[in-house]
PDB file of C-alpha atoms in Angstrom:
ATOM      1  CA  MET A   4      -5.313  10.473  13.742  1.00 58.00           C
ATOM      2  CA  ARG A   5      -8.213   8.069  14.420  1.00 67.00           C
ATOM      3  CA  SER A   6     -11.674   8.594  13.060  1.00 71.00           C
ATOM      4  CA  PRO A   7     -14.032   6.046  14.590  1.00 74.00           C
ATOM      5  CA  ALA A   8     -16.876   7.081  12.716  1.00 81.00           C
ATOM      6  CA  VAL A   9     -15.481   6.750   9.460  1.00 79.00           C
ATOM      7  CA  ARG A  10     -15.962   3.282   7.518  1.00 81.00           C
ATOM      8  CA  LEU A  11     -13.864   2.274   4.802  1.00 81.00           C
ATOM      9  CA  ARG A  12     -15.761   0.386   2.137  1.00 86.00           C
ATOM     10  CA  HIS A  13     -14.031  -1.664  -0.464  1.00 89.00           C
ATOM     11  CA  ARG A  14     -15.053  -1.091  -4.281  1.00 89.00           C
ATOM     12  CA  ASP A  15     -13.687  -3.528  -7.056  1.00 91.00           C
ATOM     13  CA  LEU A  16     -12.606  -1.087  -9.985  1.00 90.00           C
ATOM     14  CA  ASN A  17     -12.387  -1.855 -13.525  1.00 88.00           C
ATOM     15  CA  PRO A  18      -8.739  -2.549 -14.131  1.00 82.00           C
ATOM     16  CA  VAL A  19      -8.811  -1.016 -17.654  1.00 84.00           C
ATOM     17  CA  ASP A  20     -10.267   2.133 -16.447  1.00 90.00           C
ATOM     18  CA  PRO A  21      -9.627   2.652 -12.676  1.00 91.00           C
ATOM     19  CA  LEU A  22      -9.361   6.535 -12.894  1.00 94.00           C
ATOM     20  CA  THR A  23     -12.991   7.174 -13.983  1.00 94.00           C
ATOM     21  CA  PRO A  24     -14.373   6.621 -10.454  1.00 94.00           C
ATOM     22  CA  LEU A  25     -11.860   9.302  -8.852  1.00 93.00           C
ATOM     23  CA  ARG A  26     -12.587  11.561 -11.567  1.00 94.00           C
ATOM     24  CA  ALA A  27     -16.153  11.520 -11.199  1.00 94.00           C
ATOM     25  CA  GLY A  28     -16.039  11.973  -7.526  1.00 91.00           C
ATOM     26  CA  GLU A  29     -17.513   8.386  -6.917  1.00 93.00           C
ATOM     27  CA  ILE A  30     -14.679   7.352  -4.550  1.00 93.00           C
ATOM     28  CA  ASP A  31     -12.420   9.204  -2.638  1.00 92.00           C
ATOM     29  CA  VAL A  32      -9.427   7.073  -2.831  1.00 93.00           C
ATOM     30  CA  ALA A  33      -7.958   4.062  -5.025  1.00 94.00           C
ATOM     31  CA  HIS A  34      -5.362   1.433  -4.237  1.00 93.00           C
ATOM     32  CA  LEU A  35      -3.990   1.220  -7.978  1.00 93.00           C
ATOM     33  CA  TRP A  36      -0.783  -0.470  -9.555  1.00 89.00           C
ATOM     34  CA  LEU A  37       1.457   1.963 -11.093  1.00 92.00           C
ATOM     35  CA  PRO A  38       2.259   3.841 -13.043  1.00 91.00           C
ATOM     36  CA  VAL A  39      -0.515   6.284 -12.819  1.00 91.00           C
ATOM     37  CA  ARG A  40      -0.646   8.996 -15.125  1.00 88.00           C
ATOM     38  CA  GLY A  41      -2.496  12.073 -15.183  1.00 90.00           C
ATOM     39  CA  PRO A  42      -2.051  15.926 -14.186  1.00 94.00           C
ATOM     40  CA  ASP A  43      -5.237  15.652 -11.955  1.00 95.00           C
ATOM     41  CA  ILE A  44      -4.468  12.615 -10.033  1.00 95.00           C
ATOM     42  CA  THR A  45      -2.171  12.574  -6.944  1.00 94.00           C
ATOM     43  CA  VAL A  46      -0.197   9.345  -6.054  1.00 94.00           C
ATOM     44  CA  GLY A  47       1.203   8.669  -2.581  1.00 91.00           C
ATOM     45  CA  PRO A  48       3.867   6.378  -1.466  1.00 89.00           C
ATOM     46  CA  ILE A  49       4.515   2.820  -2.920  1.00 91.00           C
ATOM     47  CA  THR A  50       2.622   0.450  -0.438  1.00 91.00           C
ATOM     48  CA  HIS A  51       3.977  -2.584  -1.549  1.00 92.00           C
ATOM     49  CA  THR A  52       5.043  -4.691  -4.791  1.00 93.00           C
ATOM     50  CA  SER A  53       3.717  -7.826  -6.190  1.00 89.00           C
ATOM     51  CA  PRO A  54       4.860 -10.301  -8.776  1.00 85.00           C
ATOM     52  CA  ILE A  55       3.508 -10.023 -12.081  1.00 82.00           C
ATOM     53  CA  VAL A  56       1.533 -13.129 -13.102  1.00 82.00           C
ATOM     54  CA  ILE A  57      -0.421 -14.097 -16.267  1.00 79.00           C
ATOM     55  CA  ALA A  58      -3.595 -16.206 -16.239  1.00 77.00           C
ATOM     56  CA  MET A  59      -4.114 -18.910 -19.229  1.00 76.00           C
ATOM     57  CA  ALA A  60      -6.383 -21.715 -20.008  1.00 78.00           C
ATOM     58  CA  SER A  61      -5.375 -25.086 -18.239  1.00 81.00           C
ATOM     59  CA  THR A  62      -5.121 -26.310 -21.742  1.00 83.00           C
ATOM     60  CA  HIS A  63      -2.700 -23.911 -23.269  1.00 80.00           C
ATOM     61  CA  PRO A  64       0.813 -25.280 -24.335  1.00 82.00           C
ATOM     62  CA  HIS A  65       2.533 -23.045 -21.620  1.00 81.00           C
ATOM     63  CA  ALA A  66       0.067 -23.982 -18.679  1.00 83.00           C
ATOM     64  CA  ASP A  67       2.519 -26.886 -17.462  1.00 87.00           C
ATOM     65  CA  ARG A  68       5.204 -24.455 -16.737  1.00 87.00           C
ATOM     66  CA  GLU A  69       6.101 -23.098 -13.357  1.00 87.00           C
ATOM     67  CA  SER A  70       6.673 -19.513 -15.067  1.00 86.00           C
ATOM     68  CA  ILE A  71       6.944 -17.903 -18.044  1.00 84.00           C
ATOM     69  CA  SER A  72       9.312 -15.177 -19.384  1.00 84.00           C
ATOM     70  CA  LEU A  73       8.358 -11.976 -21.109  1.00 77.00           C
ATOM     71  CA  GLU A  74       9.582 -13.158 -24.353  1.00 82.00           C
ATOM     72  CA  ASP A  75       6.619 -15.721 -24.128  1.00 77.00           C
ATOM     73  CA  TYR A  76       3.983 -13.308 -24.166  1.00 70.00           C
ATOM     74  CA  GLY A  77       4.266 -12.742 -28.117  1.00 70.00           C
ATOM     75  CA  ASP A  78       2.339 -15.905 -29.083  1.00 62.00           C
ATOM     76  CA  LEU A  79      -0.254 -15.928 -25.887  1.00 57.00           C
ATOM     77  CA  THR A  80      -3.907 -15.434 -26.082  1.00 57.00           C
ATOM     78  CA  PHE A  81      -5.392 -13.914 -22.945  1.00 56.00           C
ATOM     79  CA  VAL A  82      -8.505 -15.609 -21.513  1.00 53.00           C
ATOM     80  CA  ALA A  83     -10.904 -15.505 -18.486  1.00 53.00           C
ATOM     81  CA  HIS A  84     -10.075 -15.025 -14.993  1.00 55.00           C
ATOM     82  CA  GLU A  85     -10.720 -18.734 -13.774  1.00 61.00           C
ATOM     83  CA  SER A  86      -7.645 -19.804 -15.397  1.00 62.00           C
ATOM     84  CA  PRO A  87      -4.313 -20.901 -13.519  1.00 67.00           C
ATOM     85  CA  TYR A  88      -1.834 -18.238 -12.960  1.00 72.00           C
ATOM     86  CA  LEU A  89       1.798 -18.472 -13.938  1.00 75.00           C
ATOM     87  CA  PRO A  90       4.582 -16.228 -12.607  1.00 76.00           C
ATOM     88  CA  VAL A  91       6.487 -13.907 -15.209  1.00 81.00           C
ATOM     89  CA  ARG A  92       9.872 -14.768 -13.949  1.00 83.00           C
ATOM     90  CA  ASP A  93      11.828 -11.680 -15.572  1.00 86.00           C
ATOM     91  CA  ALA A  94       8.931  -9.020 -15.301  1.00 83.00           C
ATOM     92  CA  PRO A  95       9.656  -6.326 -12.475  1.00 85.00           C
ATOM     93  CA  PRO A  96       7.344  -6.440  -9.820  1.00 87.00           C
ATOM     94  CA  CYS A  97       4.230  -4.409 -10.036  1.00 88.00           C
ATOM     95  CA  ARG A  98       4.092  -1.462  -7.618  1.00 92.00           C
ATOM     96  CA  TRP A  99       1.173  -0.461  -5.711  1.00 92.00           C
ATOM     97  CA  ALA A 100      -0.110   2.943  -4.114  1.00 93.00           C
ATOM     98  CA  PHE A 101      -2.861   4.930  -3.254  1.00 92.00           C
ATOM     99  CA  ALA A 102      -4.101   7.890  -5.601  1.00 94.00           C
ATOM    100  CA  TRP A 103      -6.779  10.685  -5.384  1.00 93.00           C
ATOM    101  CA  HIS A 104      -7.894  13.204  -7.213  1.00 93.00           C
ATOM    102  CA  ALA A 105      -5.765  16.306  -6.921  1.00 93.00           C
ATOM    103  CA  SER A 106      -8.391  18.600  -5.924  1.00 91.00           C
ATOM    104  CA  ASN A 107      -9.624  16.440  -3.172  1.00 89.00           C
ATOM    105  CA  THR A 108      -8.032  17.983  -0.131  1.00 86.00           C
ATOM    106  CA  THR A 109     -10.193  17.296   2.722  1.00 88.00           C
ATOM    107  CA  PRO A 110      -8.774  16.927   6.311  1.00 88.00           C
ATOM    108  CA  LEU A 111     -10.267  13.308   6.189  1.00 88.00           C
ATOM    109  CA  LEU A 112      -8.176  12.594   3.131  1.00 88.00           C
ATOM    110  CA  ARG A 113      -5.187  14.106   4.516  1.00 87.00           C
ATOM    111  CA  ASP A 114      -5.383  12.024   7.582  1.00 86.00           C
ATOM    112  CA  PHE A 115      -5.888   8.756   5.572  1.00 86.00           C
ATOM    113  CA  ILE A 116      -2.784   9.462   3.587  1.00 84.00           C
ATOM    114  CA  ALA A 117      -0.525  10.331   6.623  1.00 84.00           C
ATOM    115  CA  THR A 118      -1.650   7.342   8.106  1.00 83.00           C
ATOM    116  CA  ILE A 119      -0.573   4.875   5.314  1.00 80.00           C
ATOM    117  CA  ALA A 120       2.819   7.076   4.925  1.00 76.00           C
ATOM    118  CA  THR A 121       3.947   5.929   8.277  1.00 74.00           C
TER     119      THR A 121
END
């Protein structure tokens, strides 16, 4: 269903606590990496996957590598977002899906979910 009067607005979420805005009713739907757990949150179909990457300082001993493995994580110190990213070669891909508060059953949200599910 097309809803030309409806505007989608992007909002960055805190990756440490992305569910609070859904639970508080501040947003209607969120695009999140899985897994998402909570009896009050409904998760839609997976929209896509992406590789797992890790940021590290350019001066870190692993920074000159093309990728790292999960085993390499043990001694890493995590740093700021301005750092280079390395793929984690043996990590499963990150799965993404839309999620919404289970009590949100508005026709507009149902139409949105039906649209992304096709």
